[in-house]
Coordinates of C-alpha atoms and ligand atoms in Angstrom, one line a residue:
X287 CA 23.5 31.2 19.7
X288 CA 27.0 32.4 19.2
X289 CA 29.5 30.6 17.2
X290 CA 31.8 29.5 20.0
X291 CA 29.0 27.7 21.9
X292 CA 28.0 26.2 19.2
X293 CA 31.7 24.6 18.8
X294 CA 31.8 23.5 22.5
X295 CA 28.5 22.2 21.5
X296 CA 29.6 20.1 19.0
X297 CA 32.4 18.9 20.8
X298 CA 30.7 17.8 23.8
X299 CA 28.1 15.7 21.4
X300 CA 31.2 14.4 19.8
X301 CA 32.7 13.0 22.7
X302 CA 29.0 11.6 24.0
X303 CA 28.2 9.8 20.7
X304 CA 31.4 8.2 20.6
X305 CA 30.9 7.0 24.3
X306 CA 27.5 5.7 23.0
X307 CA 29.3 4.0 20.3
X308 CA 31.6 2.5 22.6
X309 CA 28.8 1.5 24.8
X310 CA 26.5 0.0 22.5
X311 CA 29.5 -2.1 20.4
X312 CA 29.1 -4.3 23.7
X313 CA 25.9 -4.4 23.4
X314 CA 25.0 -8.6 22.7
X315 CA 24.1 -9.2 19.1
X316 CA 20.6 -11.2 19.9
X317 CA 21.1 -14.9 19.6
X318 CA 18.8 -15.4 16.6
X319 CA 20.5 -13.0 14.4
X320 CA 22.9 -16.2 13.1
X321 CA 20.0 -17.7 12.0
X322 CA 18.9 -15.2 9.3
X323 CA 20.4 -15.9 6.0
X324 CA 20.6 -14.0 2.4
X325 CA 20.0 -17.7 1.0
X326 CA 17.0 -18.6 2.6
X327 CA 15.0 -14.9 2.0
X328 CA 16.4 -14.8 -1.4
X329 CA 14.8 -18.3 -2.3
X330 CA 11.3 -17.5 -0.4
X331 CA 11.3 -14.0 -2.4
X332 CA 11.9 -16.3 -5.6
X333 CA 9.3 -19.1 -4.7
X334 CA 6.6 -16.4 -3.6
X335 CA 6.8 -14.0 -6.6
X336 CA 7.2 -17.3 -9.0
X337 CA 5.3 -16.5 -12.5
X338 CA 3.1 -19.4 -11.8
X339 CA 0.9 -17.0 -8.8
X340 CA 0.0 -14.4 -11.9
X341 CA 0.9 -11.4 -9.3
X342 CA -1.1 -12.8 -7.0
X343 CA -3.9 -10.6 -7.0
X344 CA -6.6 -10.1 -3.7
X345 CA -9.7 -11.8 -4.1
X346 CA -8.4 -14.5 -6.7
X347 CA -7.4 -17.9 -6.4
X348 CA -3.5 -17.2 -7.0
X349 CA -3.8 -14.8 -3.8
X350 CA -5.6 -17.9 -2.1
X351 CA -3.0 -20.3 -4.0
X352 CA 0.2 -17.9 -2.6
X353 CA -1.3 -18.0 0.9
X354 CA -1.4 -21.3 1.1
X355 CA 2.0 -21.8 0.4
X356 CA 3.2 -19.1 2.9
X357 CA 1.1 -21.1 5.3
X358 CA 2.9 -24.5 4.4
X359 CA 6.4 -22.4 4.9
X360 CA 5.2 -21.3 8.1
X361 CA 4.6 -25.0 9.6
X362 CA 8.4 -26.1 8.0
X363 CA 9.5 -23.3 10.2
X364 CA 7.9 -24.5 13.3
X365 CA 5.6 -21.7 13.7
X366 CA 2.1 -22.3 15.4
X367 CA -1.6 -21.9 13.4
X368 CA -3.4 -18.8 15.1
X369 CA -6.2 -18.0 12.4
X370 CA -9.7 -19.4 12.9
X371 CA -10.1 -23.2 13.8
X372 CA -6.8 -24.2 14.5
X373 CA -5.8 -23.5 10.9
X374 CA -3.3 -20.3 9.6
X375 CA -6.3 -18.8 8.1
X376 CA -8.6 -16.1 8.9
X377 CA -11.2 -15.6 5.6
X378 CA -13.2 -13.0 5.1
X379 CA -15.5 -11.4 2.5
X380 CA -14.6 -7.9 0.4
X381 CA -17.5 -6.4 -1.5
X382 CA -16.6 -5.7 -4.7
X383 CA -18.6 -3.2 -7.0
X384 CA -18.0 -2.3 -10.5
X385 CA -19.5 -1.1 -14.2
X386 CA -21.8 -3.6 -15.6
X387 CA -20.9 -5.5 -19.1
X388 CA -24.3 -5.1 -20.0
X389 CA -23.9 -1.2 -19.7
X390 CA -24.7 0.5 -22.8
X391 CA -23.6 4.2 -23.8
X392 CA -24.2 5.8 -27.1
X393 CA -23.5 9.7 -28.5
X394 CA -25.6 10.3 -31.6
X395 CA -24.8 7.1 -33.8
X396 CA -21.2 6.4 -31.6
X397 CA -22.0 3.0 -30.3
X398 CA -19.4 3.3 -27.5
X399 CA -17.6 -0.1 -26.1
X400 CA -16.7 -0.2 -22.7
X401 CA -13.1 0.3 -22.0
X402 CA -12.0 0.3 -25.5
X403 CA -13.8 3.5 -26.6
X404 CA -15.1 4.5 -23.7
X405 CA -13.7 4.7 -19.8
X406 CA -15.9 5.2 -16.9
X407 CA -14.3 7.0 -14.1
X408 CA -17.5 7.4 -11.8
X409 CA -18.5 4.0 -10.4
X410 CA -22.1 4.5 -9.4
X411 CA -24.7 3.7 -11.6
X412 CA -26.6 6.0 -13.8
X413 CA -29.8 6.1 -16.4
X414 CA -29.2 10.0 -18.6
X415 CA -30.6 11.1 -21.5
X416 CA -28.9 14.5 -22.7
X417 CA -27.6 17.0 -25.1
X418 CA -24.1 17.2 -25.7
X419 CA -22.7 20.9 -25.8
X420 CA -18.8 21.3 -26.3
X421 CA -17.5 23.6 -24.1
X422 CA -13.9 23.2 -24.8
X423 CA -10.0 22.9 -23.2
X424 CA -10.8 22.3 -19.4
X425 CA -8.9 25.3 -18.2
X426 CA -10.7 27.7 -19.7
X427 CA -14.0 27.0 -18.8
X428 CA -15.9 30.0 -17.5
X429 CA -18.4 28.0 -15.6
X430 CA -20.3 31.6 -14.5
X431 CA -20.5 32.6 -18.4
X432 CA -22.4 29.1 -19.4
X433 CA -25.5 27.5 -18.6
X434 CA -24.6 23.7 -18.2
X435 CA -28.1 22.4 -16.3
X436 CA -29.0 19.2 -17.9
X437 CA -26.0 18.8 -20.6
X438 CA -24.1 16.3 -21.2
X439 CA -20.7 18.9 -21.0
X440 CA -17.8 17.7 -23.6
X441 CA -14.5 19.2 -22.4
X442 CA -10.9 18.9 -23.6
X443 CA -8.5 17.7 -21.0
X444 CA -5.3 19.5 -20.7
X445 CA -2.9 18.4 -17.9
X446 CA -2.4 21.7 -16.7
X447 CA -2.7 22.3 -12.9
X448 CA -2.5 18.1 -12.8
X449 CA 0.3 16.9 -10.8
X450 CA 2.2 14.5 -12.6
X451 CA 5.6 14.2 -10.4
X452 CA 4.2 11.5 -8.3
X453 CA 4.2 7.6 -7.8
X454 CA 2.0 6.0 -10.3
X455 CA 0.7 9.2 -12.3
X456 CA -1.1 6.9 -14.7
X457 CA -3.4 5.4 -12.1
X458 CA -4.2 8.5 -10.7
X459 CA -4.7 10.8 -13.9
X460 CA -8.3 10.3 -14.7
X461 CA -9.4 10.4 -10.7
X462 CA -7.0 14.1 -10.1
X463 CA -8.6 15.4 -13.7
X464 CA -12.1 14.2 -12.3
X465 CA -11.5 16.0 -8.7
X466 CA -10.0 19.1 -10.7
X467 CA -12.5 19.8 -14.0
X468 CA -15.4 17.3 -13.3
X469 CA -16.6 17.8 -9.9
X470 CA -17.8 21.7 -10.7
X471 CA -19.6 21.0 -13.7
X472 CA -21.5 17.8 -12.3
X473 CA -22.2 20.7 -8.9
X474 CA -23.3 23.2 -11.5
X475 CA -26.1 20.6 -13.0
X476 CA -24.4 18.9 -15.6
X477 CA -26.1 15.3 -16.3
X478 CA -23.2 14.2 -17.8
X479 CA -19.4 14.9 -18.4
X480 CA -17.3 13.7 -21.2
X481 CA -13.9 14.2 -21.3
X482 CA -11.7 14.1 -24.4
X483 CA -8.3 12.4 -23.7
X484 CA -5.1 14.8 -24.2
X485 CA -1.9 12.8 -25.0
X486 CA -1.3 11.9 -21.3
X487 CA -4.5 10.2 -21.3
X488 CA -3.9 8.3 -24.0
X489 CA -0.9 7.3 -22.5
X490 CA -2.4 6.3 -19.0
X491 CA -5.4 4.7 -20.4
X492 CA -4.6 1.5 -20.6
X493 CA -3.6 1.9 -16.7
X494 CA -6.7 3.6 -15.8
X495 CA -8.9 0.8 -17.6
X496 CA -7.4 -1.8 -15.2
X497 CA -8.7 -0.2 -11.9
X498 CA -11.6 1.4 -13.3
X499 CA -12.6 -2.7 -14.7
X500 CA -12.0 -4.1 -11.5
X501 CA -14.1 -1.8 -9.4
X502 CA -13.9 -0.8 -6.3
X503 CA -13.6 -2.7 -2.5
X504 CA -14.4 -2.0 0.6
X505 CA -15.0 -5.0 4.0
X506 CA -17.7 -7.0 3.6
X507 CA -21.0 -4.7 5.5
X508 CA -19.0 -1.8 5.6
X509 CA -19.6 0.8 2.6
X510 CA -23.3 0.9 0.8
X511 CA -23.4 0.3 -3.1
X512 CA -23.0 3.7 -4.1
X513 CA -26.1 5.2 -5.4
X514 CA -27.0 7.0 -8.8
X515 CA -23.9 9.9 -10.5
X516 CA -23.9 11.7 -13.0
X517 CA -22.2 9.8 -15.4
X518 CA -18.1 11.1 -16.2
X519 CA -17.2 9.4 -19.3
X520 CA -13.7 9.2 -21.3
X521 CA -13.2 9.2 -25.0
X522 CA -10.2 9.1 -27.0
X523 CA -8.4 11.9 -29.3
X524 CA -10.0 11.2 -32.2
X525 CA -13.4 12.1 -30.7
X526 CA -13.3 15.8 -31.0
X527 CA -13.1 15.5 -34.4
X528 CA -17.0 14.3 -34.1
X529 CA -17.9 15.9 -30.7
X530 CA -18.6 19.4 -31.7
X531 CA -21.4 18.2 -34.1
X532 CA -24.7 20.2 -33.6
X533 CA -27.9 18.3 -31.9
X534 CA -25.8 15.0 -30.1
X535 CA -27.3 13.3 -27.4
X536 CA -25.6 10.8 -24.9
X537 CA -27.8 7.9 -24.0
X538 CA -26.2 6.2 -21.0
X539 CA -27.3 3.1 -19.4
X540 CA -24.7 2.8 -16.5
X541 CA -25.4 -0.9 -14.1
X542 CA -23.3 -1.0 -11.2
X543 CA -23.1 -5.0 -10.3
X544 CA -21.8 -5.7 -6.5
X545 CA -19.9 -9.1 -5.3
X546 CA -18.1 -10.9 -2.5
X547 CA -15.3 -11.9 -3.2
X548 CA -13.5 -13.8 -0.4
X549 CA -9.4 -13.4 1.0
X550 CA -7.7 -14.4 3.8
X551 CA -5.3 -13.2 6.5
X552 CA -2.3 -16.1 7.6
X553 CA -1.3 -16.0 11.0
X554 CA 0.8 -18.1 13.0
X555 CA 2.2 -17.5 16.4
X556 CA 5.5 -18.0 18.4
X557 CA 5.4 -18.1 21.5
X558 CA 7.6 -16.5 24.6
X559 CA 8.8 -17.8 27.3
X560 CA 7.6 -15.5 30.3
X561 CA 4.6 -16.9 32.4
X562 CA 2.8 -13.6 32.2
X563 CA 4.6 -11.0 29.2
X564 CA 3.7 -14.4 26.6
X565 CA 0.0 -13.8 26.6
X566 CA 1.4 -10.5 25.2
X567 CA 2.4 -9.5 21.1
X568 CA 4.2 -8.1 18.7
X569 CA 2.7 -8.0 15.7
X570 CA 4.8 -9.0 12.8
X571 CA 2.8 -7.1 9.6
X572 CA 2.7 -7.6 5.8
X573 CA 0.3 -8.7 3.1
X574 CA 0.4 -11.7 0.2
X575 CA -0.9 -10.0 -2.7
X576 CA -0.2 -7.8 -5.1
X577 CA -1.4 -6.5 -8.8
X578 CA -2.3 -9.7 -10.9
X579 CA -1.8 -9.8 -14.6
X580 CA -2.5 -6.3 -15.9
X581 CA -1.4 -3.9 -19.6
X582 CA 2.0 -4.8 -20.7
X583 CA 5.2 -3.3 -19.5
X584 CA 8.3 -4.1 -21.1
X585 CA 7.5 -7.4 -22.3
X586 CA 5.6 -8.8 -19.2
X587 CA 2.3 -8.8 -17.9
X588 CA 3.0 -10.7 -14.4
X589 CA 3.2 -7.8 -11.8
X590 CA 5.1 -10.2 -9.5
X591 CA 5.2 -8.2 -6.4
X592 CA 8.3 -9.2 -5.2
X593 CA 9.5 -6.0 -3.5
X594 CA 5.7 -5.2 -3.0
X595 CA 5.3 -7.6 -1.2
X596 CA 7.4 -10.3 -1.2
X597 CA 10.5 -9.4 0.5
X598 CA 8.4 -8.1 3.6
X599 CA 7.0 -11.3 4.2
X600 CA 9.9 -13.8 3.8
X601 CA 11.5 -11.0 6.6
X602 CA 8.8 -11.5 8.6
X603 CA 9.3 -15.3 8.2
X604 CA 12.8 -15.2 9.2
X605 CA 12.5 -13.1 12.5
X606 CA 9.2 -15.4 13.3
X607 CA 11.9 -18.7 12.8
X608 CA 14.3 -16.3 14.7
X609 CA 12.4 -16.0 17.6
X610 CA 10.9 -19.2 17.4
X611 CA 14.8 -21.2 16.9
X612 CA 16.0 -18.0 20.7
X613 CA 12.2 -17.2 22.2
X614 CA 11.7 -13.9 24.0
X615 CA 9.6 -13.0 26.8
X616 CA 6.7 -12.0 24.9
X617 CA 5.1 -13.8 21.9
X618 CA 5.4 -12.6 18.3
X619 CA 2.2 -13.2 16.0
X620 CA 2.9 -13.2 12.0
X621 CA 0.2 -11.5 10.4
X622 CA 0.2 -11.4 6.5
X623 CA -2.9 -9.3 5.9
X624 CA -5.0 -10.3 2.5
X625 CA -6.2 -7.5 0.3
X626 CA -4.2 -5.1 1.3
X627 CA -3.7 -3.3 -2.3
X628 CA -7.6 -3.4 -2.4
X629 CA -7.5 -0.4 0.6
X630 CA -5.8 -2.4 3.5
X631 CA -9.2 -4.7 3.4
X632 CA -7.1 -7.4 5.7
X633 CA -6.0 -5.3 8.6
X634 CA -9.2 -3.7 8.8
X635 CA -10.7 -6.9 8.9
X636 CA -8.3 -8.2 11.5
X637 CA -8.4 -5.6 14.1
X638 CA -12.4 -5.6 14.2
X639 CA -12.1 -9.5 14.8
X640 CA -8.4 -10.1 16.2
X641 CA -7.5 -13.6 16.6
X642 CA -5.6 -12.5 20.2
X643 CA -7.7 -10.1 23.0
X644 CA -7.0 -6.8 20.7
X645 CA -5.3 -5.1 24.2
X646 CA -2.6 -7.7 24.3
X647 CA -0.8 -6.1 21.3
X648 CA 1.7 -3.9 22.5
X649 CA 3.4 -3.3 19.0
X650 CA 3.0 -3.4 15.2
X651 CA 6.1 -3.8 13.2
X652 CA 4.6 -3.5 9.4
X653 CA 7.1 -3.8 6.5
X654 CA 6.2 -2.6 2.9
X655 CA 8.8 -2.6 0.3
X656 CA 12.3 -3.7 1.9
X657 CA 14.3 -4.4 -1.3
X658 CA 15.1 -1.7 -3.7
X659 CA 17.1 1.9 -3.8
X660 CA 20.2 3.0 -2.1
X661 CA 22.1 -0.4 0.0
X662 CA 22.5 2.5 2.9
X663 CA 19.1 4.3 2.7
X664 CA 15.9 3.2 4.2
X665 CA 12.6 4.8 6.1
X666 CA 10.9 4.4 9.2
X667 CA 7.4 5.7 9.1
X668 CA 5.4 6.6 12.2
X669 CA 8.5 7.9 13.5
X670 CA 7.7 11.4 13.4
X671 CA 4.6 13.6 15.3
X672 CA 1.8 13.3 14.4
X673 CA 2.3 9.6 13.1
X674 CA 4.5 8.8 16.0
X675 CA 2.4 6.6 18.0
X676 CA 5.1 5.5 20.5
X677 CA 8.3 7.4 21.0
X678 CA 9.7 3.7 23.3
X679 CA 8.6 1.9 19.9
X680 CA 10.4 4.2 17.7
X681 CA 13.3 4.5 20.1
X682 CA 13.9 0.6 20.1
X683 CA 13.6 1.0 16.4
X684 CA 16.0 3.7 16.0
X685 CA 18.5 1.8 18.8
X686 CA 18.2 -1.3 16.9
X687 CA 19.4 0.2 13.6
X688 CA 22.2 2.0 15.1
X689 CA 23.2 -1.5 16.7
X690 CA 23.0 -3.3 13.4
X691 CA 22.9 -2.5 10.2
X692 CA 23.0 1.5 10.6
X693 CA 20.6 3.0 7.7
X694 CA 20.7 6.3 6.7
X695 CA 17.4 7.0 7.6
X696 CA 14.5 9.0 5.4
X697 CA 13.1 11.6 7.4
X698 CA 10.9 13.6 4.5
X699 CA 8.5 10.6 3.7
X700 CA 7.1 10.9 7.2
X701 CA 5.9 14.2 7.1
X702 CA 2.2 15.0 7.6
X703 CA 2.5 17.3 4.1
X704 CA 4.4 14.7 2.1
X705 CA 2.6 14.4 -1.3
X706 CA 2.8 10.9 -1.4
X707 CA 0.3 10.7 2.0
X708 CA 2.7 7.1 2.3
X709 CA 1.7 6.6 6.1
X710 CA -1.2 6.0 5.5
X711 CA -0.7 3.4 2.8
X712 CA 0.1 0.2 4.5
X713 CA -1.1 -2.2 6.7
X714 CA 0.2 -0.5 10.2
X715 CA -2.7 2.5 9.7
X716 CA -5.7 0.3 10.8
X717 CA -4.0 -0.5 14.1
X718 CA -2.3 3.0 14.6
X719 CA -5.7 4.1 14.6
X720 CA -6.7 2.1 17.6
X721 CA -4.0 3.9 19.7
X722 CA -1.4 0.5 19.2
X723 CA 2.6 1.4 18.6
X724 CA 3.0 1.0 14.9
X725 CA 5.7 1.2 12.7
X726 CA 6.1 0.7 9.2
X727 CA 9.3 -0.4 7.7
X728 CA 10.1 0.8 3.8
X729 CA 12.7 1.6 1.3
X730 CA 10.5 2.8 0.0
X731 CA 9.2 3.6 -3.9
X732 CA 11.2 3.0 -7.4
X733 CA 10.2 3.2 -10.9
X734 CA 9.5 -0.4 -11.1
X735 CA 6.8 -0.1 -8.3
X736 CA 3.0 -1.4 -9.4
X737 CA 5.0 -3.0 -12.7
X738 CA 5.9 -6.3 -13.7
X739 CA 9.6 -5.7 -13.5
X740 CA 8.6 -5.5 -9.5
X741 CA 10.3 -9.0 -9.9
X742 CA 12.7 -11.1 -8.0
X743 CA 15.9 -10.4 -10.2
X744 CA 15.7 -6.8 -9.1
X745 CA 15.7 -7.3 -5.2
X746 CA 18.8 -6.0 -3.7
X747 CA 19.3 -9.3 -1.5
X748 CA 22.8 -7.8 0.8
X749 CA 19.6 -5.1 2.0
X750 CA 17.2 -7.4 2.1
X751 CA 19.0 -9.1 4.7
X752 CA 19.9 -6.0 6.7
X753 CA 16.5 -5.1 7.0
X754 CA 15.3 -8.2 8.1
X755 CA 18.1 -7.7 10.8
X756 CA 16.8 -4.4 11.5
X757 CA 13.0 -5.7 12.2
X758 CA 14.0 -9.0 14.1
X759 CA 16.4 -6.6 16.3
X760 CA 13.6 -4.6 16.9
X761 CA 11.1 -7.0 17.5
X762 CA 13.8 -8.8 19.5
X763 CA 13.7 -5.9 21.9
X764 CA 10.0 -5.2 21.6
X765 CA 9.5 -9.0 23.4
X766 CA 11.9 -8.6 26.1
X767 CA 11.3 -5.4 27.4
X768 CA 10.3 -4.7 31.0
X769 CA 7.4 -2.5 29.6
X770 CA 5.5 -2.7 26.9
X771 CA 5.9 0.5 24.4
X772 CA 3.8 3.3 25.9
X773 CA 1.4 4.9 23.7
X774 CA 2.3 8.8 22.7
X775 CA 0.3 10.9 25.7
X776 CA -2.9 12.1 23.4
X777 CA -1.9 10.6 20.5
X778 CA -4.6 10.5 17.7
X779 CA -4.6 10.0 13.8
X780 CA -6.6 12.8 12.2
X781 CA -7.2 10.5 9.5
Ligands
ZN1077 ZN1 2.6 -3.1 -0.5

């Protein structure tokens, strides 16, 4: 394109946007916006990361305990009970499996204790009897020059080839060095591999011990127990002092236990005012729990959860108040999905039993994270192809910032190839993949993410509010529109 095109270009998109500008400051502020104060979402934020709910993790009784009292603020807000038998709850059972206590492992005279000397990163049981051959730093292994059928292989790790320049590297560590080093040797015939931490280990074992204790979840019915692995096992530095010792055997006893554990989704409804669009929804998404009392950071064990998740739901709480104080045509239903650090168990479980016919959702307006970083930056995910699953959603979305509170707006955490993968994190992905407009809402991460200084001193309140007015404005214009948001002709998640 030549240069002076380009110029006359600009100019004539000048003069348009400031004709939109002009056209859209007349544009009436919707009547519930008054309604939405810093005070109010800066108290709920307080009250619902509070000490007192231990990080209210999924499938406790402080996640039970903090639903209930997002229920009880719910009813002093006028909203209406829409969970199962005219309550604000919808329970449900997670399966839980994890590592047996009464697992045993042993390497020569090493009588290994779980999770203080020894990690176990593959949660499946095992029974293996084996000797242990030292093979060395992890990069180096030659697996075509060595015979490892039936050995229980001792390897150095190194982090070389890891990726460490990501959210939470700690809790990912020993999974990325399983995927990278163990998954060859255990293909190759290995009955066992042992890995001997490096210095990052050390450094991310205490995080890795609190996942790997807790096990893993899935909805109630919905995964199998997993069935016998060979065994990948941690050890600390000091072991290769002792590892390389001629004629050790590993004797591992590995007893996977399984449990329900139950959660709940709270919903409550507001309802609209239109004879026929009010048996129709927007879905107002977020989730109640968050990481529990975990290892130590900086003097607290409490991970509070306030931006994660807090500040999403005392948003949702205020446009639900919103709407209910200035109704629209259509009805908004206020979903707080359980479990949803567990892998989104809450959202799952709500769209294969919704509360409302499933087709009468027309949108999904998902927040997670709304309080931290820059005061002018935020992200809207689902925005772009292939996770755009309604270009009328995402255009109301996009309108509504521009009309209010006019965030610079993210455009790289979107992308299909983004490392993070953050898309597909949050509770929106469950009804995306049922073809239903979905956005999620973020400011997405900071250092204090997944850590007890996630607390309520370090919400940025001024943003918390203009988000909130971002999402009711949305949802404000999701409710009264003449058509509901169409879905993206042949839209489909790949994953
Ligand atoms: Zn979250």
């Amino acid at each position: 394109m030549k240069l002076t095109w380009v110029i006359a270009l600009c100019i004539a998109s000048l003069f348009s946007i400031t004709l939109q500008a002009q056209t859209k400051s007349k544009s009436k502020k919707p009547a519930g916006l008054k309604t939405i104060l810093l005070e109010d979402l800066k108290k709920d934020v307080y009250a619902m990361a509070d000490p007192h709910f231990n990080g209210r993790s999924a499938g406790t009784i402080d996640e039970l305990k903090a639903s209930a009292w997002f229920a009880e603020r719910m009813r002093e807000e006028g909203i209406a009970p829409a969970g199962d038998d005219g309550t604000y709850f919808q329970f449900f059972s997670m399966q839980c499996h994890r590592i047996s206590p009464a697992s045993s492992v042993t390497i020569g005279n090493h009588n290994l204790k779980l999770w203080s000397d020894l990690l176990i990163s593959q949660l499946a049981p095992a029974l293996v009897s084996a000797p242990v051959v030292y093979l060395g730093e992890a990069n180096k292994l030659n697996l075509n020059a060595v015979d490892v059928q039936g050995k229980a292989v001792a390897i150095q790790v190194v982090p070389d080839g890891i990726n460490l320049n990501v959210s939470l590297p700690e809790w990912r560590y020993s999974r990325s060095v399983m995927t990278k080093y163990g998954n060859d040797l255990i293909s190759k015939g290995a009955a066992a591999v042992i890995f001997i931490s490096d210095e990052y280990s050390e450094h991310a074992w205490p995080y890795a011990k609190e996942n790997l204790i807790r096990g893993i979840y899935s909805n109630e019915g919905t995964a199998p127990a997993p069935t016998s692995k060979a065994p990948m096992l941690w050890l600390h530095s000091d072991a290769s002092e002792w590892i390389k010792a001629e004629g050790l055997v590993l004797n591992a006893s590995l007893i996977l236990e399984s449990f329900t554990y139950p959660s709940v989704n709270i919903i409550g409804k507001v309802e609209g005012i239109d004879p026929t669009l009010s048996k129709e929804y927007v879905v107002l998404s977020g989730h109640p729990d968050a990481h529990g009392i975990r290892n130590v950071i900086g003097n607290d064990s409490i991970y509070h959860g306030a931006d994660d998740n807090a500040t999403v739901n005392v948003a949702l709480l205020a446009t639900a108040r919103a709407l209910k104080k200035y109704p629209g045509k259509r009805s908004a239903l206020l979903v707080i999905h359980g479990a949803e650090e567990r892998g989104l168990i809450g959202s799952r479980y709500f769209t294969t039993h919704p509360t409302v016919p499933i087709s009468s959702i027309v949108a999904v307006l998902n927040g997670d994270m709304i309080g931290r970083n820059h005061p002018d930056s935020a992200a809207l995910l689902g925005s772009q192809a292939p996770h755009r699953s309604s270009s009328d959603l995402v255009n109301m979305a996009l309108e509504a910032n521009e009309q209010g509170p006019q965030f610079k707006l993210d455009t790289l955490w979107d992308k299909p190839n983004h490392v993070e993968g953050w898309f597909f994190r949050s509770d929106h992905l469950p009804y995306a993949r049922l073809n239903i407009p979905s956005l999620m809402y973020t400011t997405l991460l900071h250092p204090d993410y997944h850590t007890p200084q996630d607390n309520a001193q370090n919400i940025d309140y001024e943003k918390l509010l203009k988000m909130t007015q971002w999402i009711y404005r949305t949802a404000w214009k999701v409710v009264n529109a003449d058509q509901r948001p169409a879905v993206e002709p042949n839209f489909k998640l790949e994953r």
